PDB file of C-alpha atoms in Angstrom:
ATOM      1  CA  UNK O   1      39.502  41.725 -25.704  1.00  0.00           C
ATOM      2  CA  UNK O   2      41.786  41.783 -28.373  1.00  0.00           C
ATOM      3  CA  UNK O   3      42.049  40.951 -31.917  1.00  0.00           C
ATOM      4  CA  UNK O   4      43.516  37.477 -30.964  1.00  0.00           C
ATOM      5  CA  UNK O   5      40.589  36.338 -29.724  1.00  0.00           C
ATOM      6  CA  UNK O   6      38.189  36.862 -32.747  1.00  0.00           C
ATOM      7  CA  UNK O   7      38.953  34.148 -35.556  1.00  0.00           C
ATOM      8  CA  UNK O   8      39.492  36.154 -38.677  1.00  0.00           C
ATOM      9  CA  UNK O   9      35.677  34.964 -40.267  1.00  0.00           C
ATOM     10  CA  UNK O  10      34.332  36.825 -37.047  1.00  0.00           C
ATOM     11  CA  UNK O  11      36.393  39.870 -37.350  1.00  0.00           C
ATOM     12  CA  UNK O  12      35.466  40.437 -40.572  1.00  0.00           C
ATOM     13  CA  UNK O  13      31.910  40.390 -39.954  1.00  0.00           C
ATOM     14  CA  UNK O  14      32.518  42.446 -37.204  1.00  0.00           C
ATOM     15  CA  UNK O  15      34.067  44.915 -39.374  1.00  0.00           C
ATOM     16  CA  UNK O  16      31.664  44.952 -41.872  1.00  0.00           C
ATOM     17  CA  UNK O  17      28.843  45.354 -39.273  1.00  0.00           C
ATOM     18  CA  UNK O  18      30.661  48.346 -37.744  1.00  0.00           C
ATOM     19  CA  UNK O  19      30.839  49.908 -41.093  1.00  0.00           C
ATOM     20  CA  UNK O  20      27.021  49.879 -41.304  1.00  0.00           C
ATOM     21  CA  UNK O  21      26.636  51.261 -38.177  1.00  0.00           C
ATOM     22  CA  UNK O  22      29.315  54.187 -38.659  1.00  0.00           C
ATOM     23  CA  UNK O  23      27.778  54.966 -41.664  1.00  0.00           C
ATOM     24  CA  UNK O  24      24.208  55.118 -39.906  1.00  0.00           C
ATOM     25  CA  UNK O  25      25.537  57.251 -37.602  1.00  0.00           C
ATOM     26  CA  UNK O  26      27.313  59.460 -39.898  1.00  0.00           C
ATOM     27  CA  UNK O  27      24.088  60.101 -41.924  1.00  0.00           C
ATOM     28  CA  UNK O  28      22.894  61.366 -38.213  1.00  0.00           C
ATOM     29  CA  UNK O  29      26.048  63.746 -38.709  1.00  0.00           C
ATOM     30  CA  UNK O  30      27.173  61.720 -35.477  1.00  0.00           C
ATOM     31  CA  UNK O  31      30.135  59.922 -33.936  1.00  0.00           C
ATOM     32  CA  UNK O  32      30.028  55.910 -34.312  1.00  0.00           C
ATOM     33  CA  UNK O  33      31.459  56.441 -30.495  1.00  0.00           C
ATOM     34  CA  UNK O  34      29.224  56.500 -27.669  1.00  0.00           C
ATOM     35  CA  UNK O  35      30.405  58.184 -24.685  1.00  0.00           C
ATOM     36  CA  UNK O  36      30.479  57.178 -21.097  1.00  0.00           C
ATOM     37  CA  UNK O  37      30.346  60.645 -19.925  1.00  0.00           C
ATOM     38  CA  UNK O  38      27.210  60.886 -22.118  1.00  0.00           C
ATOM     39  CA  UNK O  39      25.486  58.560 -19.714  1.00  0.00           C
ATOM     40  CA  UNK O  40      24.017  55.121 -20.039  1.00  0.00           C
ATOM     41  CA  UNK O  41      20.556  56.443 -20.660  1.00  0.00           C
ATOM     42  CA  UNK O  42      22.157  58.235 -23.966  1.00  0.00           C
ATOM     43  CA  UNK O  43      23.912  55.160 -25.051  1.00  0.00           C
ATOM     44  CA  UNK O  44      20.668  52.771 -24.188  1.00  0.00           C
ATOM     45  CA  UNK O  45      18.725  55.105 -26.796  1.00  0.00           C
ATOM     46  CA  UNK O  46      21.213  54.973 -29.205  1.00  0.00           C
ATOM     47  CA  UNK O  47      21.351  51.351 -29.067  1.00  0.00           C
ATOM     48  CA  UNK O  48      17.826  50.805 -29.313  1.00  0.00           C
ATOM     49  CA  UNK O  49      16.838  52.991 -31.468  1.00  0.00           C
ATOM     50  CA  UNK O  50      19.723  51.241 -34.269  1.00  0.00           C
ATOM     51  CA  UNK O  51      18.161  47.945 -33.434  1.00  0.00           C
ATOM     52  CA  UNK O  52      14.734  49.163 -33.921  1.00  0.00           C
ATOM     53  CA  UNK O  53      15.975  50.468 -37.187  1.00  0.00           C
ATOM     54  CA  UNK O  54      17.990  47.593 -38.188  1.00  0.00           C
ATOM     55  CA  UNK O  55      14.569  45.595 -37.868  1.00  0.00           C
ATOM     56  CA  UNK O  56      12.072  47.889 -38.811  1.00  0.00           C
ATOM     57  CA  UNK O  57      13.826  49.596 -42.080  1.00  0.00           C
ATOM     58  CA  UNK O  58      16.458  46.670 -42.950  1.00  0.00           C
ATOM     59  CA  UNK O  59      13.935  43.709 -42.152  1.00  0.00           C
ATOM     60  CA  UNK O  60      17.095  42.426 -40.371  1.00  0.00           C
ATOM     61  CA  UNK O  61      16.080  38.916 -37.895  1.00  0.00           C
ATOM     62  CA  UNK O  62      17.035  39.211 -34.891  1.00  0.00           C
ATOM     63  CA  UNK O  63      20.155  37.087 -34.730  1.00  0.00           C
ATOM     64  CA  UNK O  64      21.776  39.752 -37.117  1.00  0.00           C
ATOM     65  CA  UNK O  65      20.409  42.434 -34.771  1.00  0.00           C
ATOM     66  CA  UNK O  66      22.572  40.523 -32.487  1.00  0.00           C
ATOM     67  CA  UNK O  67      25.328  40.262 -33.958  1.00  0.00           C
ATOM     68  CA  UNK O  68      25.402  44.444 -34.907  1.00  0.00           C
ATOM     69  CA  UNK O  69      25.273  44.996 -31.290  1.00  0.00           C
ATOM     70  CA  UNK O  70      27.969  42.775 -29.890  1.00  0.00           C
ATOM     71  CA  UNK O  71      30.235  44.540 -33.701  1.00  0.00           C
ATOM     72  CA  UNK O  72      29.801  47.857 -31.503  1.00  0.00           C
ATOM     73  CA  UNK O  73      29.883  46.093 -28.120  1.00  0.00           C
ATOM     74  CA  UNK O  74      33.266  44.894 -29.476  1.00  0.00           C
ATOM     75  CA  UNK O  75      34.779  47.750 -31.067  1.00  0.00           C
ATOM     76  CA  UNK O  76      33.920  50.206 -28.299  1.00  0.00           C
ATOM     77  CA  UNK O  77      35.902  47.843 -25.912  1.00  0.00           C
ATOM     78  CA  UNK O  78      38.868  47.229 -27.761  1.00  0.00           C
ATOM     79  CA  UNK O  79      39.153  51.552 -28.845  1.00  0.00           C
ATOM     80  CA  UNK O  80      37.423  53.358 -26.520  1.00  0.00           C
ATOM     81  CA  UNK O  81      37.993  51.008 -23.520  1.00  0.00           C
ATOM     82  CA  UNK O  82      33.944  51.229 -22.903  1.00  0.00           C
ATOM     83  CA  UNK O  83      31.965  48.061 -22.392  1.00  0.00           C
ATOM     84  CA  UNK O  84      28.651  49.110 -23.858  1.00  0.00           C
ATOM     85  CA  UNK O  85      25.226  48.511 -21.414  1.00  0.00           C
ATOM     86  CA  UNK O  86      23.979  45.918 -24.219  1.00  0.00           C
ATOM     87  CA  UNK O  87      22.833  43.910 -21.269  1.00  0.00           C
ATOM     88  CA  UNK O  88      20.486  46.401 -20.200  1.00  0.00           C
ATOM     89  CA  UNK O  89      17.210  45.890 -19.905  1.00  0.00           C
ATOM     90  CA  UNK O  90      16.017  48.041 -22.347  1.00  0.00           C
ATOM     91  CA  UNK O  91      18.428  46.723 -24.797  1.00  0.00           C
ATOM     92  CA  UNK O  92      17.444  43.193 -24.218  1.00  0.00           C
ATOM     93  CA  UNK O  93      13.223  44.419 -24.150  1.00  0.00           C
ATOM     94  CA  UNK O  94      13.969  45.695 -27.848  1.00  0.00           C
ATOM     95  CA  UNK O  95      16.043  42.500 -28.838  1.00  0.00           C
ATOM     96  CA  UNK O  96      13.063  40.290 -27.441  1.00  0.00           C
ATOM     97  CA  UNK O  97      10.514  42.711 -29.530  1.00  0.00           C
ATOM     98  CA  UNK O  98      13.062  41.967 -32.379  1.00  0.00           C
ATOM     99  CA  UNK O  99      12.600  38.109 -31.765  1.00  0.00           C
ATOM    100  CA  UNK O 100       8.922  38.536 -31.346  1.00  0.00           C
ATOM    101  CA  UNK O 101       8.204  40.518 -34.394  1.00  0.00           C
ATOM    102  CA  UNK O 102       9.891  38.442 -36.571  1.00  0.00           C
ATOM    103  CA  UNK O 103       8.732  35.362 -35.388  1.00  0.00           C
ATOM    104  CA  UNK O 104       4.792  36.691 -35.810  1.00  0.00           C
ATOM    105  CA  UNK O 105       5.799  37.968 -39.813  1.00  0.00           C
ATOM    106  CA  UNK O 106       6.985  34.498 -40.413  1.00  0.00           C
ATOM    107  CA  UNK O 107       4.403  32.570 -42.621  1.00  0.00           C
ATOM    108  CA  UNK O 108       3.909  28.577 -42.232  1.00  0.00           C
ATOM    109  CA  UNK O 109       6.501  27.201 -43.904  1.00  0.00           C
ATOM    110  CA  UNK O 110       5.488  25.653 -47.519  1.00  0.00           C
ATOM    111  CA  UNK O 111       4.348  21.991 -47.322  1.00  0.00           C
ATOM    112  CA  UNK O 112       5.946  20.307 -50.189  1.00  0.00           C
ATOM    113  CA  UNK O 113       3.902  18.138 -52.785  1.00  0.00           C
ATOM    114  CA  UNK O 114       4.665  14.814 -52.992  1.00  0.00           C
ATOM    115  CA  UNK O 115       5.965  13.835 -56.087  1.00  0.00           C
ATOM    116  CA  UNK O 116       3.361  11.987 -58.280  1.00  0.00           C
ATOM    117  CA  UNK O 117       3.769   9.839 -61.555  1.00  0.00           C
ATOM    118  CA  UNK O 118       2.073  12.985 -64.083  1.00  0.00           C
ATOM    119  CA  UNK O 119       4.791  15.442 -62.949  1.00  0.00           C
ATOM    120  CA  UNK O 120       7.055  13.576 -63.585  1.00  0.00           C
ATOM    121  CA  UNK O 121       5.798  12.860 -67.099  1.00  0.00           C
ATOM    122  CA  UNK O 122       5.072  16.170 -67.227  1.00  0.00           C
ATOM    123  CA  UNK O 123       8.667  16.562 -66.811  1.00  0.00           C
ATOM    124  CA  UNK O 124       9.934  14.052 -68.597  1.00  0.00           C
ATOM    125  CA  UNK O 125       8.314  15.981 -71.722  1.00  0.00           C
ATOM    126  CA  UNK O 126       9.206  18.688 -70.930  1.00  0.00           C
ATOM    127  CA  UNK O 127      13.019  17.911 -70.674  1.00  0.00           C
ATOM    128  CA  UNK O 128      13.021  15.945 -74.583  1.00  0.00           C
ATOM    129  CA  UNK O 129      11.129  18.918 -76.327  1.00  0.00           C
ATOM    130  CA  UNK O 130      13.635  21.066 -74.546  1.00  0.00           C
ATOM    131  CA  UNK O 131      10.910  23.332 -72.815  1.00  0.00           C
ATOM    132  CA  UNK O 132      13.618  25.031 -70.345  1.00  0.00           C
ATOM    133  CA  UNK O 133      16.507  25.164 -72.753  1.00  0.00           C
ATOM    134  CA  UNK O 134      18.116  22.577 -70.637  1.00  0.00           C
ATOM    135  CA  UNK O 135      20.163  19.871 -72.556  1.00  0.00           C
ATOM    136  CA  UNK O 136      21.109  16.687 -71.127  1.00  0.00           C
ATOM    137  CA  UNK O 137      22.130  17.850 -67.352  1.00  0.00           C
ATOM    138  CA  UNK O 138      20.197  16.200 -65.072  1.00  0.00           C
ATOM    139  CA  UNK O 139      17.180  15.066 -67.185  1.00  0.00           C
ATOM    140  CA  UNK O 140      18.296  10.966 -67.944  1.00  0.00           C
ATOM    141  CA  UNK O 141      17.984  11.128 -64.462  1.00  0.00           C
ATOM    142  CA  UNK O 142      14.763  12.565 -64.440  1.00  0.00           C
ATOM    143  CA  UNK O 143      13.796   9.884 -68.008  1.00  0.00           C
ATOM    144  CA  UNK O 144      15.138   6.822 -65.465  1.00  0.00           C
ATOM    145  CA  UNK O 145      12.634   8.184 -62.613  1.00  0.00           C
ATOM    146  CA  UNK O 146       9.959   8.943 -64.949  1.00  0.00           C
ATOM    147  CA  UNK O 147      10.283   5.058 -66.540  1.00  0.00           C
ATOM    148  CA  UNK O 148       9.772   3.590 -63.402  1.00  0.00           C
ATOM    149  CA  UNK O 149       7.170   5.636 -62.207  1.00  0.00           C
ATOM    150  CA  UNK O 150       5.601   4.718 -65.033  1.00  0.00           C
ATOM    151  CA  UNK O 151       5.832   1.425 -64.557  1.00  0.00           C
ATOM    152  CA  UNK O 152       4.893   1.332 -60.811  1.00  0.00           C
ATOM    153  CA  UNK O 153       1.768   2.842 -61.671  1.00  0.00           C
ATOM    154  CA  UNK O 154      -0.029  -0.487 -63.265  1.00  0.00           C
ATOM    155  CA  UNK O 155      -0.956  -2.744 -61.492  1.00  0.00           C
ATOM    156  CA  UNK O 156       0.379  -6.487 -61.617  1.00  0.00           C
ATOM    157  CA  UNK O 157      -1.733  -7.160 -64.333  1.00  0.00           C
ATOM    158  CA  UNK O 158       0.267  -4.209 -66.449  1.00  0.00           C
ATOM    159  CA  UNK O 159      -2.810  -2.251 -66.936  1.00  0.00           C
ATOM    160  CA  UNK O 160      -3.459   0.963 -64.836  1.00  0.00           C
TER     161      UNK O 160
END
């Protein structure tokens, strides 16, 4: 793999997410190079372990996870001329924990009000007595809407 074949957005996040781990690793006082003579076992652990970290400590999803592991995948290739076991099945149990973990800690997403006629009165006076400090930008818009909410909610007979 060489350089060519990462666009220079990717590269760049690859280098910045092999920074992070380098600098994990040298707070471990170790090498941000894992060994093949070490074993895959040691290199599994290492792996995991930075994942587990990266989701546990960082609160990082597991996409970004992801993408740390195929930074090291990448630059252990292209220097070290070591494709790294991140397909093995230890590595991909912890990136499914990852997935599962995260997706359990996510809440329901927020329904959204509808929009009613008093907010956007509410609104509406809030913009002319200059409530937020906001002049002009955005709030004739807000007057125009207001108007004809206003006017949508009586009936035909113009009363309410």
């Amino acid at each position: 793999m060489e350089h060519g074949s990462l666009n220079a957005s990717m590269l760049k996040g690859y280098h910045s997410k092999w920074d992070t781990w380098t600098a994990e690793r040298a707070k471990a006082n170790l090498s941000p190079w894992l060994y093949e003579e070490d074993g895959v076992d040691s290199a599994v652990r290492e792996l995991t372990v930075f994942m587990a970290s990266r989701c546990l400590v960082y609160k990082n999803q597991s996409q970004t996870v992801k993408g740390y592991l195929a930074a090291i995948k990448y630059f252990h290739k292209q220097y070290a001329g070591w494709e790294l076991p991140t397909s093995h099945f230890r590595v991909v149990a912890v990136g499914n924990a990852v997935e599962r973990l995260h997706a359990r800690a996510e809440t329901t997403p927020l329904v959204r009000q509808p929009l009613t006629v008093p907010m956007i009165i509410a609104g509406r006076e809030r913009a002319q007595t200059n409530a937020f400090g906001l002049q002009g930008r955005g709030w004739g818009s807000l007057s125009h809407i207001s108007c004809c909410a206003e006017r949508l909610s009586y009936g035909p007979t113009g009363t309410a």
